[in-house]
Amino acid sequence: VVVTSLLTSRSLAFVLKERRLYSSSRITFTEALSMVDYKRVKYDETPSDKLIGTHSGSFQADEAMGVWMLRQVPVYRNSKVVRSRDLKVLDPLDIVIDVGGVYDHAKLRYDHHQRGYDERFDEGREGSEGRCTKLSASGLVYRHYGKEIIKSYYPSLSDEHLEIAYKKIYNSLLECLDAIDTGVEMCPDGIEPIYRDSTGLSSRGGRLNPRWNEVDADGKPPSYDGRFEQASAMCGEDFMSMMTKVIESDIPARDIVEQAILSRKEIDPSGEIIKFPNGGLPWKSYVYEMEKEHSLDPLIKFVLYTDQAGMWRVQAVTVEGKAFENRLSLPQEWRGVRDQDLEGVTKIPGSRFVHAAGFIGGNDMFEGALEMARQALKRQ
């Protein structure tokens, strides 16, 4: 009970720092992770009597997502939606998005089509020229209600982790909806994409609009309102999937990466090798983030972790912003060699493989994987 209480009331970073917790108890690392309070709660499904308004006719993913998000806020939980372009119909409604020509949070009006509108999520990533896109209806709803939505599902999330989740969900999901809805091209002028992607949420949402020649079994055209509800539900599924990944996977992984970086010299005096307790966690973006946050010099070159079969992997860290360029690759003469042949080349027992591209290798033992990384560092 004491262990459970500690784990649910502290961050994962506390768990990792207090390693004696594991050595003095029977819980495993995986069990400890499951105790940390990143689990979603079930909320009350009782519908609100508030009315949400948006425009009628053809719909896009931005207002479909906006309506879904509003329905997650307690005051608008599962509210009825009124779809119209008639201001006499819209004016009495409790909250209106994507129609009406007004953005005024005090009046609960969230349109983005009016002249002079230039609302952005924030100033953008460090070193950038700012956000590429204005906020669409979904972006405006998320700006004002996003944190409340997240907390409604994860009420025990810390303020720090709430802020991280809030920004990461926007960056990973909602910025794209804003950009597409407000007409921002994905590629700069003069650069033609080599293929088109029609699998994104905006495209899938748009395809739910009734086709110009579509009729049902009775020869009647489908209902736009009915299809809008389908699109809104689909947007909600994507939001929930992204939110679950960010909070239940990415944020715990971030804490693990930070602790690995803080304890890196316990692994190797160079400070260029870090070790994770297990594989599978999303670590790359957090390595870059933590290097900046903790002003690392030199930067991390190799990451050690176990795969699902228990083999220790040694993986090169890529140059930030590059998919295939490593900061330091495994030695050329090791690449593409396996098992006994590799042991003969590396002189390191347990060496099992090195990829032909030199970005990853494997060893039966932690000590062997560590030595592979150390040998690579000596040859840089």
Short mmCIF file of C-alpha atoms in Angstrom, two decimals:
data_model
loop_
_atom_site.label_atom_id
_atom_site.label_comp_id
_atom_site.label_asym_id
_atom_site.label_seq_id
_atom_site.Cartn_x
_atom_site.Cartn_y
_atom_site.Cartn_z
CA VAL A 1 0.00 0.00 0.00
CA VAL A 2 2.83 2.38 0.83
CA VAL A 3 4.55 1.66 -2.47
CA THR A 4 1.33 2.15 -4.43
CA SER A 5 0.63 5.40 -2.61
CA LEU A 6 4.06 6.76 -3.41
CA LEU A 7 3.87 5.80 -7.04
CA THR A 8 0.46 7.26 -7.66
CA SER A 9 1.19 10.51 -5.92
CA ARG A 10 4.59 11.24 -7.42
CA SER A 11 5.87 11.57 -10.95
CA LEU A 12 7.60 8.78 -12.79
CA ALA A 13 10.84 10.70 -12.35
CA PHE A 14 10.53 10.10 -8.59
CA VAL A 15 10.14 6.39 -9.20
CA LEU A 16 13.23 6.28 -11.33
CA LYS A 17 15.36 8.30 -8.95
CA GLU A 18 14.34 6.21 -5.97
CA ARG A 19 15.83 3.00 -7.35
CA ARG A 20 15.98 1.45 -3.93
CA LEU A 21 12.19 1.15 -4.22
CA TYR A 22 12.70 -1.66 -6.72
CA SER A 23 15.56 -3.41 -4.97
CA SER A 24 13.73 -3.48 -1.64
CA SER A 25 10.36 -4.60 -2.98
CA ARG A 26 8.93 -7.29 -5.20
CA ILE A 27 7.42 -4.98 -7.81
CA THR A 28 8.93 -4.96 -11.29
CA PHE A 29 9.67 -1.92 -13.38
CA THR A 30 6.64 -2.62 -15.59
CA GLU A 31 4.39 -2.94 -12.54
CA ALA A 32 5.72 0.35 -11.23
CA LEU A 33 4.88 2.03 -14.52
CA SER A 34 1.32 0.74 -14.33
CA MET A 35 0.89 2.28 -10.89
CA VAL A 36 1.85 5.77 -12.04
CA ASP A 37 -1.28 7.82 -12.48
CA TYR A 38 -1.41 8.30 -16.25
CA LYS A 39 -4.56 6.24 -16.61
CA ARG A 40 -7.75 7.61 -18.11
CA VAL A 41 -10.89 7.84 -16.01
CA LYS A 42 -14.46 7.30 -17.18
CA TYR A 43 -16.58 10.42 -17.15
CA ASP A 44 -20.30 11.00 -16.64
CA GLU A 45 -22.24 10.47 -19.90
CA THR A 46 -25.27 12.50 -18.78
CA PRO A 47 -26.10 14.96 -21.61
CA SER A 48 -26.03 18.69 -20.96
CA ASP A 49 -29.03 20.84 -21.86
CA LYS A 50 -26.74 23.42 -23.51
CA LEU A 51 -26.95 23.90 -27.28
CA ILE A 52 -23.90 24.01 -29.57
CA GLY A 53 -24.16 25.78 -32.90
CA THR A 54 -22.21 25.45 -36.14
CA HIS A 55 -22.93 26.00 -39.83
CA SER A 56 -25.15 23.79 -41.96
CA GLY A 57 -24.34 22.17 -45.31
CA SER A 58 -20.97 20.73 -46.21
CA PHE A 59 -18.64 20.25 -43.27
CA GLN A 60 -14.92 20.02 -42.65
CA ALA A 61 -12.89 18.32 -39.97
CA ASP A 62 -12.23 21.55 -38.06
CA GLU A 63 -15.80 22.16 -36.89
CA ALA A 64 -16.45 18.41 -36.56
CA MET A 65 -13.47 18.19 -34.21
CA GLY A 66 -14.47 21.41 -32.47
CA VAL A 67 -17.94 20.08 -31.70
CA TRP A 68 -16.53 16.79 -30.41
CA MET A 69 -14.11 18.61 -28.12
CA LEU A 70 -16.85 20.85 -26.72
CA ARG A 71 -18.90 17.76 -25.94
CA GLN A 72 -16.07 16.55 -23.69
CA VAL A 73 -16.27 19.68 -21.51
CA PRO A 74 -18.59 19.05 -18.55
CA VAL A 75 -20.83 22.05 -19.22
CA TYR A 76 -21.41 20.91 -22.84
CA ARG A 77 -21.20 17.17 -22.27
CA ASN A 78 -22.92 15.37 -25.18
CA SER A 79 -24.90 18.52 -26.01
CA LYS A 80 -27.24 18.72 -28.98
CA VAL A 81 -25.83 20.42 -32.09
CA VAL A 82 -27.82 22.91 -34.14
CA ARG A 83 -26.47 23.36 -37.68
CA SER A 84 -27.53 26.57 -39.42
CA ARG A 85 -26.23 29.71 -41.12
CA ASP A 86 -29.18 31.80 -40.01
CA LEU A 87 -28.07 34.24 -37.29
CA LYS A 88 -31.61 34.28 -35.89
CA VAL A 89 -31.21 30.56 -35.23
CA LEU A 90 -27.63 30.82 -33.98
CA ASP A 91 -27.90 33.87 -31.71
CA PRO A 92 -29.92 32.17 -28.91
CA LEU A 93 -27.56 29.18 -28.75
CA ASP A 94 -25.21 28.78 -25.82
CA ILE A 95 -22.00 28.47 -27.87
CA VAL A 96 -21.29 28.75 -31.61
CA ILE A 97 -18.25 27.74 -33.66
CA ASP A 98 -17.09 28.20 -37.27
CA VAL A 99 -19.90 30.53 -38.28
CA GLY A 100 -21.18 34.01 -37.43
CA GLY A 101 -18.14 36.15 -38.22
CA VAL A 102 -17.17 36.74 -34.57
CA TYR A 103 -14.40 35.50 -32.31
CA ASP A 104 -15.21 36.55 -28.75
CA HIS A 105 -14.48 34.15 -25.92
CA ALA A 106 -16.58 36.18 -23.48
CA LYS A 107 -19.60 35.73 -25.76
CA LEU A 108 -18.73 32.06 -26.53
CA ARG A 109 -18.44 32.77 -30.25
CA TYR A 110 -15.57 31.11 -32.14
CA ASP A 111 -15.44 31.91 -35.85
CA HIS A 112 -12.27 32.46 -37.86
CA HIS A 113 -13.50 33.66 -41.25
CA GLN A 114 -13.77 37.39 -40.53
CA ARG A 115 -11.51 40.06 -42.01
CA GLY A 116 -8.49 40.92 -39.87
CA TYR A 117 -8.50 37.65 -37.98
CA ASP A 118 -4.98 36.40 -37.16
CA GLU A 119 -5.10 34.22 -34.06
CA ARG A 120 -2.24 31.72 -33.59
CA PHE A 121 -1.78 28.96 -31.05
CA ASP A 122 1.46 30.45 -29.74
CA GLU A 123 4.70 31.99 -30.99
CA GLY A 124 5.89 28.69 -32.43
CA ARG A 125 8.84 26.42 -31.86
CA GLU A 126 12.16 27.84 -30.74
CA GLY A 127 14.14 29.08 -33.72
CA SER A 128 11.11 29.14 -36.02
CA GLU A 129 9.47 32.16 -37.64
CA GLY A 130 6.27 31.44 -35.72
CA ARG A 131 3.27 29.24 -36.33
CA CYS A 132 2.53 28.69 -39.99
CA THR A 133 -1.22 28.73 -39.53
CA LYS A 134 -4.02 30.71 -38.00
CA LEU A 135 -6.41 28.88 -35.68
CA SER A 136 -9.47 27.33 -37.27
CA ALA A 137 -12.63 26.50 -35.31
CA SER A 138 -11.02 23.42 -33.73
CA GLY A 139 -7.91 25.41 -32.85
CA LEU A 140 -9.96 28.09 -31.11
CA VAL A 141 -11.93 25.52 -29.14
CA TYR A 142 -8.71 23.77 -28.16
CA ARG A 143 -7.07 27.04 -27.12
CA HIS A 144 -9.81 27.75 -24.59
CA TYR A 145 -10.97 24.27 -23.58
CA GLY A 146 -8.10 21.91 -24.41
CA LYS A 147 -6.62 21.73 -20.93
CA GLU A 148 -10.07 21.24 -19.40
CA ILE A 149 -10.71 18.37 -21.81
CA ILE A 150 -7.42 16.70 -20.94
CA LYS A 151 -8.00 17.11 -17.21
CA SER A 152 -11.50 15.69 -17.50
CA TYR A 153 -9.94 12.41 -18.62
CA TYR A 154 -6.74 12.63 -16.55
CA PRO A 155 -7.67 14.58 -13.41
CA SER A 156 -4.48 13.70 -11.51
CA LEU A 157 -2.13 14.88 -14.25
CA SER A 158 0.41 17.36 -12.87
CA ASP A 159 0.47 20.94 -14.13
CA GLU A 160 3.81 20.31 -15.81
CA HIS A 161 2.59 17.23 -17.64
CA LEU A 162 -0.70 18.93 -18.52
CA GLU A 163 1.22 21.71 -20.26
CA ILE A 164 3.36 19.19 -22.12
CA ALA A 165 0.31 17.20 -23.23
CA TYR A 166 -1.58 20.35 -24.25
CA LYS A 167 1.18 21.48 -26.60
CA LYS A 168 2.06 18.04 -27.93
CA ILE A 169 -1.54 17.19 -28.87
CA TYR A 170 -1.80 20.47 -30.76
CA ASN A 171 1.52 19.92 -32.54
CA SER A 172 0.74 16.31 -33.39
CA LEU A 173 -2.92 16.56 -34.42
CA LEU A 174 -4.64 19.92 -34.35
CA GLU A 175 -2.11 22.16 -36.07
CA CYS A 176 -2.56 20.12 -39.23
CA LEU A 177 -6.34 20.61 -39.12
CA ASP A 178 -5.85 24.35 -38.68
CA ALA A 179 -3.37 24.57 -41.55
CA ILE A 180 -5.53 22.62 -43.99
CA ASP A 181 -8.68 24.54 -43.10
CA THR A 182 -6.99 27.94 -43.39
CA GLY A 183 -5.24 27.11 -46.67
CA VAL A 184 -1.60 26.66 -45.69
CA GLU A 185 0.31 24.57 -48.21
CA MET A 186 2.41 21.76 -46.75
CA CYS A 187 5.32 22.48 -49.12
CA PRO A 188 6.90 25.91 -49.69
CA ASP A 189 6.26 27.74 -52.98
CA GLY A 190 8.15 26.22 -55.88
CA ILE A 191 8.41 22.76 -54.33
CA GLU A 192 6.06 20.14 -55.72
CA PRO A 193 5.31 17.17 -53.43
CA ILE A 194 6.22 13.85 -55.00
CA TYR A 195 2.96 12.30 -53.80
CA ARG A 196 -0.34 13.36 -52.24
CA ASP A 197 -1.68 12.05 -48.94
CA SER A 198 -5.43 11.49 -48.79
CA THR A 199 -5.40 9.39 -45.62
CA GLY A 200 -5.33 12.24 -43.10
CA LEU A 201 -8.17 13.22 -40.81
CA SER A 202 -9.22 16.23 -42.92
CA SER A 203 -9.50 14.07 -46.03
CA ARG A 204 -11.37 11.30 -44.24
CA GLY A 205 -13.74 13.80 -42.68
CA GLY A 206 -14.40 15.49 -46.00
CA ARG A 207 -15.25 12.17 -47.65
CA LEU A 208 -18.13 11.71 -45.25
CA ASN A 209 -20.00 14.58 -46.90
CA PRO A 210 -22.80 13.19 -49.10
CA ARG A 211 -21.65 12.84 -52.69
CA TRP A 212 -23.37 14.96 -55.30
CA ASN A 213 -25.12 11.90 -56.76
CA GLU A 214 -25.50 9.78 -53.61
CA VAL A 215 -28.91 8.40 -52.64
CA ASP A 216 -30.08 5.78 -50.18
CA ALA A 217 -32.19 2.68 -50.83
CA ASP A 218 -35.29 4.87 -51.01
CA GLY A 219 -33.73 7.21 -53.54
CA LYS A 220 -33.27 10.02 -51.02
CA PRO A 221 -30.00 11.93 -50.45
CA PRO A 222 -28.23 11.26 -47.15
CA SER A 223 -28.62 13.68 -44.27
CA TYR A 224 -25.79 16.19 -43.88
CA ASP A 225 -26.50 16.37 -40.18
CA GLY A 226 -26.25 12.61 -39.80
CA ARG A 227 -22.99 12.51 -41.71
CA PHE A 228 -21.66 15.41 -39.63
CA GLU A 229 -22.22 13.36 -36.48
CA GLN A 230 -20.24 10.51 -38.04
CA ALA A 231 -17.41 12.88 -38.90
CA SER A 232 -17.41 14.36 -35.41
CA ALA A 233 -17.24 10.90 -33.84
CA MET A 234 -14.37 9.96 -36.15
CA CYS A 235 -12.49 13.12 -35.15
CA GLY A 236 -13.05 12.19 -31.54
CA GLU A 237 -11.54 8.75 -32.08
CA ASP A 238 -8.40 10.36 -33.49
CA PHE A 239 -8.23 12.84 -30.62
CA MET A 240 -8.61 10.10 -28.02
CA SER A 241 -5.98 7.97 -29.73
CA MET A 242 -3.52 10.85 -29.80
CA MET A 243 -4.26 11.96 -26.24
CA THR A 244 -3.87 8.42 -24.93
CA LYS A 245 -0.53 8.00 -26.70
CA VAL A 246 0.79 11.35 -25.50
CA ILE A 247 -0.23 10.96 -21.85
CA GLU A 248 0.04 7.23 -21.28
CA SER A 249 3.12 6.60 -23.43
CA ASP A 250 5.01 9.74 -24.45
CA ILE A 251 5.03 11.60 -21.15
CA PRO A 252 6.13 8.60 -19.05
CA ALA A 253 8.80 7.98 -21.71
CA ARG A 254 9.93 11.60 -21.39
CA ASP A 255 10.55 11.13 -17.68
CA ILE A 256 12.56 7.97 -18.36
CA VAL A 257 14.67 9.74 -20.98
CA GLU A 258 15.34 12.65 -18.64
CA GLN A 259 16.51 10.37 -15.86
CA ALA A 260 18.69 8.42 -18.29
CA ILE A 261 20.34 11.64 -19.38
CA LEU A 262 20.83 12.87 -15.82
CA SER A 263 22.49 9.56 -14.87
CA ARG A 264 24.42 9.13 -18.13
CA LYS A 265 27.89 9.33 -16.56
CA GLU A 266 27.01 6.37 -14.36
CA ILE A 267 26.88 4.36 -17.61
CA ASP A 268 30.02 5.80 -19.19
CA PRO A 269 32.29 8.69 -18.14
CA SER A 270 32.07 10.18 -21.65
CA GLY A 271 28.46 11.18 -21.02
CA GLU A 272 27.68 10.19 -24.62
CA ILE A 273 25.92 6.88 -23.91
CA ILE A 274 22.57 6.47 -22.15
CA LYS A 275 20.70 3.36 -21.04
CA PHE A 276 16.97 2.73 -20.88
CA PRO A 277 15.49 0.05 -18.60
CA ASN A 278 13.60 -1.45 -21.53
CA GLY A 279 12.95 -0.84 -25.23
CA GLY A 280 9.90 0.26 -27.13
CA LEU A 281 9.53 3.72 -25.61
CA PRO A 282 9.50 6.79 -27.88
CA TRP A 283 12.78 8.47 -26.99
CA LYS A 284 14.24 10.36 -29.94
CA SER A 285 12.45 13.70 -29.65
CA TYR A 286 12.94 13.72 -25.89
CA VAL A 287 16.68 13.17 -26.20
CA TYR A 288 16.91 16.34 -28.29
CA GLU A 289 14.63 18.20 -25.90
CA MET A 290 16.54 17.17 -22.77
CA GLU A 291 19.91 17.90 -24.33
CA LYS A 292 18.79 21.50 -24.77
CA GLU A 293 17.09 21.71 -21.39
CA HIS A 294 20.16 20.42 -19.55
CA SER A 295 22.71 22.09 -21.86
CA LEU A 296 24.51 18.84 -22.74
CA ASP A 297 27.97 18.98 -24.26
CA PRO A 298 28.92 16.60 -25.76
CA LEU A 299 25.63 15.33 -27.15
CA ILE A 300 24.35 11.77 -26.79
CA LYS A 301 25.73 9.42 -29.45
CA PHE A 302 24.32 6.00 -28.49
CA VAL A 303 21.29 4.59 -26.68
CA LEU A 304 21.26 1.14 -25.05
CA TYR A 305 18.08 -0.87 -24.40
CA THR A 306 16.69 -4.39 -24.60
CA ASP A 307 14.44 -5.65 -27.38
CA GLN A 308 11.44 -7.94 -26.93
CA ALA A 309 13.67 -11.03 -27.08
CA GLY A 310 15.96 -9.69 -24.38
CA MET A 311 18.89 -8.81 -26.64
CA TRP A 312 20.71 -5.59 -25.78
CA ARG A 313 20.62 -3.08 -28.60
CA VAL A 314 23.05 -0.24 -29.23
CA GLN A 315 21.42 2.41 -31.42
CA ALA A 316 22.97 5.55 -32.87
CA VAL A 317 21.24 8.87 -32.26
CA THR A 318 20.44 10.70 -35.49
CA VAL A 319 21.26 14.31 -36.17
CA GLU A 320 18.26 16.37 -35.06
CA GLY A 321 15.93 16.96 -37.98
CA LYS A 322 17.44 14.12 -40.02
CA ALA A 323 15.92 10.68 -40.45
CA PHE A 324 19.01 8.72 -41.49
CA GLU A 325 22.10 10.79 -40.69
CA ASN A 326 23.70 9.57 -37.46
CA ARG A 327 25.75 11.67 -35.12
CA LEU A 328 28.11 8.70 -34.99
CA SER A 329 27.56 5.33 -36.67
CA LEU A 330 28.92 1.96 -35.60
CA PRO A 331 32.29 1.17 -37.25
CA GLN A 332 32.31 0.46 -40.97
CA GLU A 333 34.02 -2.94 -40.67
CA TRP A 334 31.26 -4.19 -38.33
CA ARG A 335 28.38 -3.37 -40.65
CA GLY A 336 26.45 -6.27 -42.13
CA VAL A 337 28.43 -8.84 -40.09
CA ARG A 338 26.72 -11.29 -37.72
CA ASP A 339 27.30 -13.73 -34.83
CA GLN A 340 30.69 -15.45 -34.64
CA ASP A 341 32.04 -13.48 -37.58
CA LEU A 342 31.09 -10.27 -35.80
CA GLU A 343 32.67 -11.42 -32.53
CA GLY A 344 35.85 -12.03 -34.47
CA VAL A 345 35.81 -8.51 -35.88
CA THR A 346 34.74 -6.62 -32.74
CA LYS A 347 36.61 -8.80 -30.23
CA ILE A 348 33.55 -8.26 -28.01
CA PRO A 349 31.84 -11.44 -26.70
CA GLY A 350 28.13 -11.75 -27.40
CA SER A 351 28.13 -9.51 -30.49
CA ARG A 352 25.22 -10.63 -32.64
CA PHE A 353 24.72 -8.18 -35.49
CA VAL A 354 25.33 -4.71 -36.84
CA HIS A 355 22.98 -3.31 -39.47
CA ALA A 356 24.50 -2.63 -42.87
CA ALA A 357 23.73 1.09 -42.40
CA GLY A 358 25.57 1.16 -39.08
CA PHE A 359 22.75 2.70 -37.09
CA ILE A 360 22.02 -0.24 -34.78
CA GLY A 361 23.65 -3.39 -33.42
CA GLY A 362 22.96 -6.11 -30.88
CA ASN A 363 24.72 -8.02 -28.14
CA ASP A 364 23.61 -10.78 -25.79
CA MET A 365 24.71 -8.79 -22.74
CA PHE A 366 24.52 -5.22 -21.51
CA GLU A 367 28.26 -5.13 -20.97
CA GLY A 368 28.81 -6.19 -24.57
CA ALA A 369 26.46 -3.57 -26.00
CA LEU A 370 28.12 -0.92 -23.83
CA GLU A 371 31.56 -1.97 -25.09
CA MET A 372 30.35 -1.76 -28.69
CA ALA A 373 29.26 1.84 -28.08
CA ARG A 374 32.53 2.64 -26.32
CA GLN A 375 34.60 1.22 -29.18
CA ALA A 376 32.61 3.33 -31.65
CA LEU A 377 33.27 6.45 -29.56
CA LYS A 378 37.02 5.75 -29.57
CA ARG A 379 37.02 5.66 -33.37
CA GLN A 380 35.24 8.96 -33.98
#
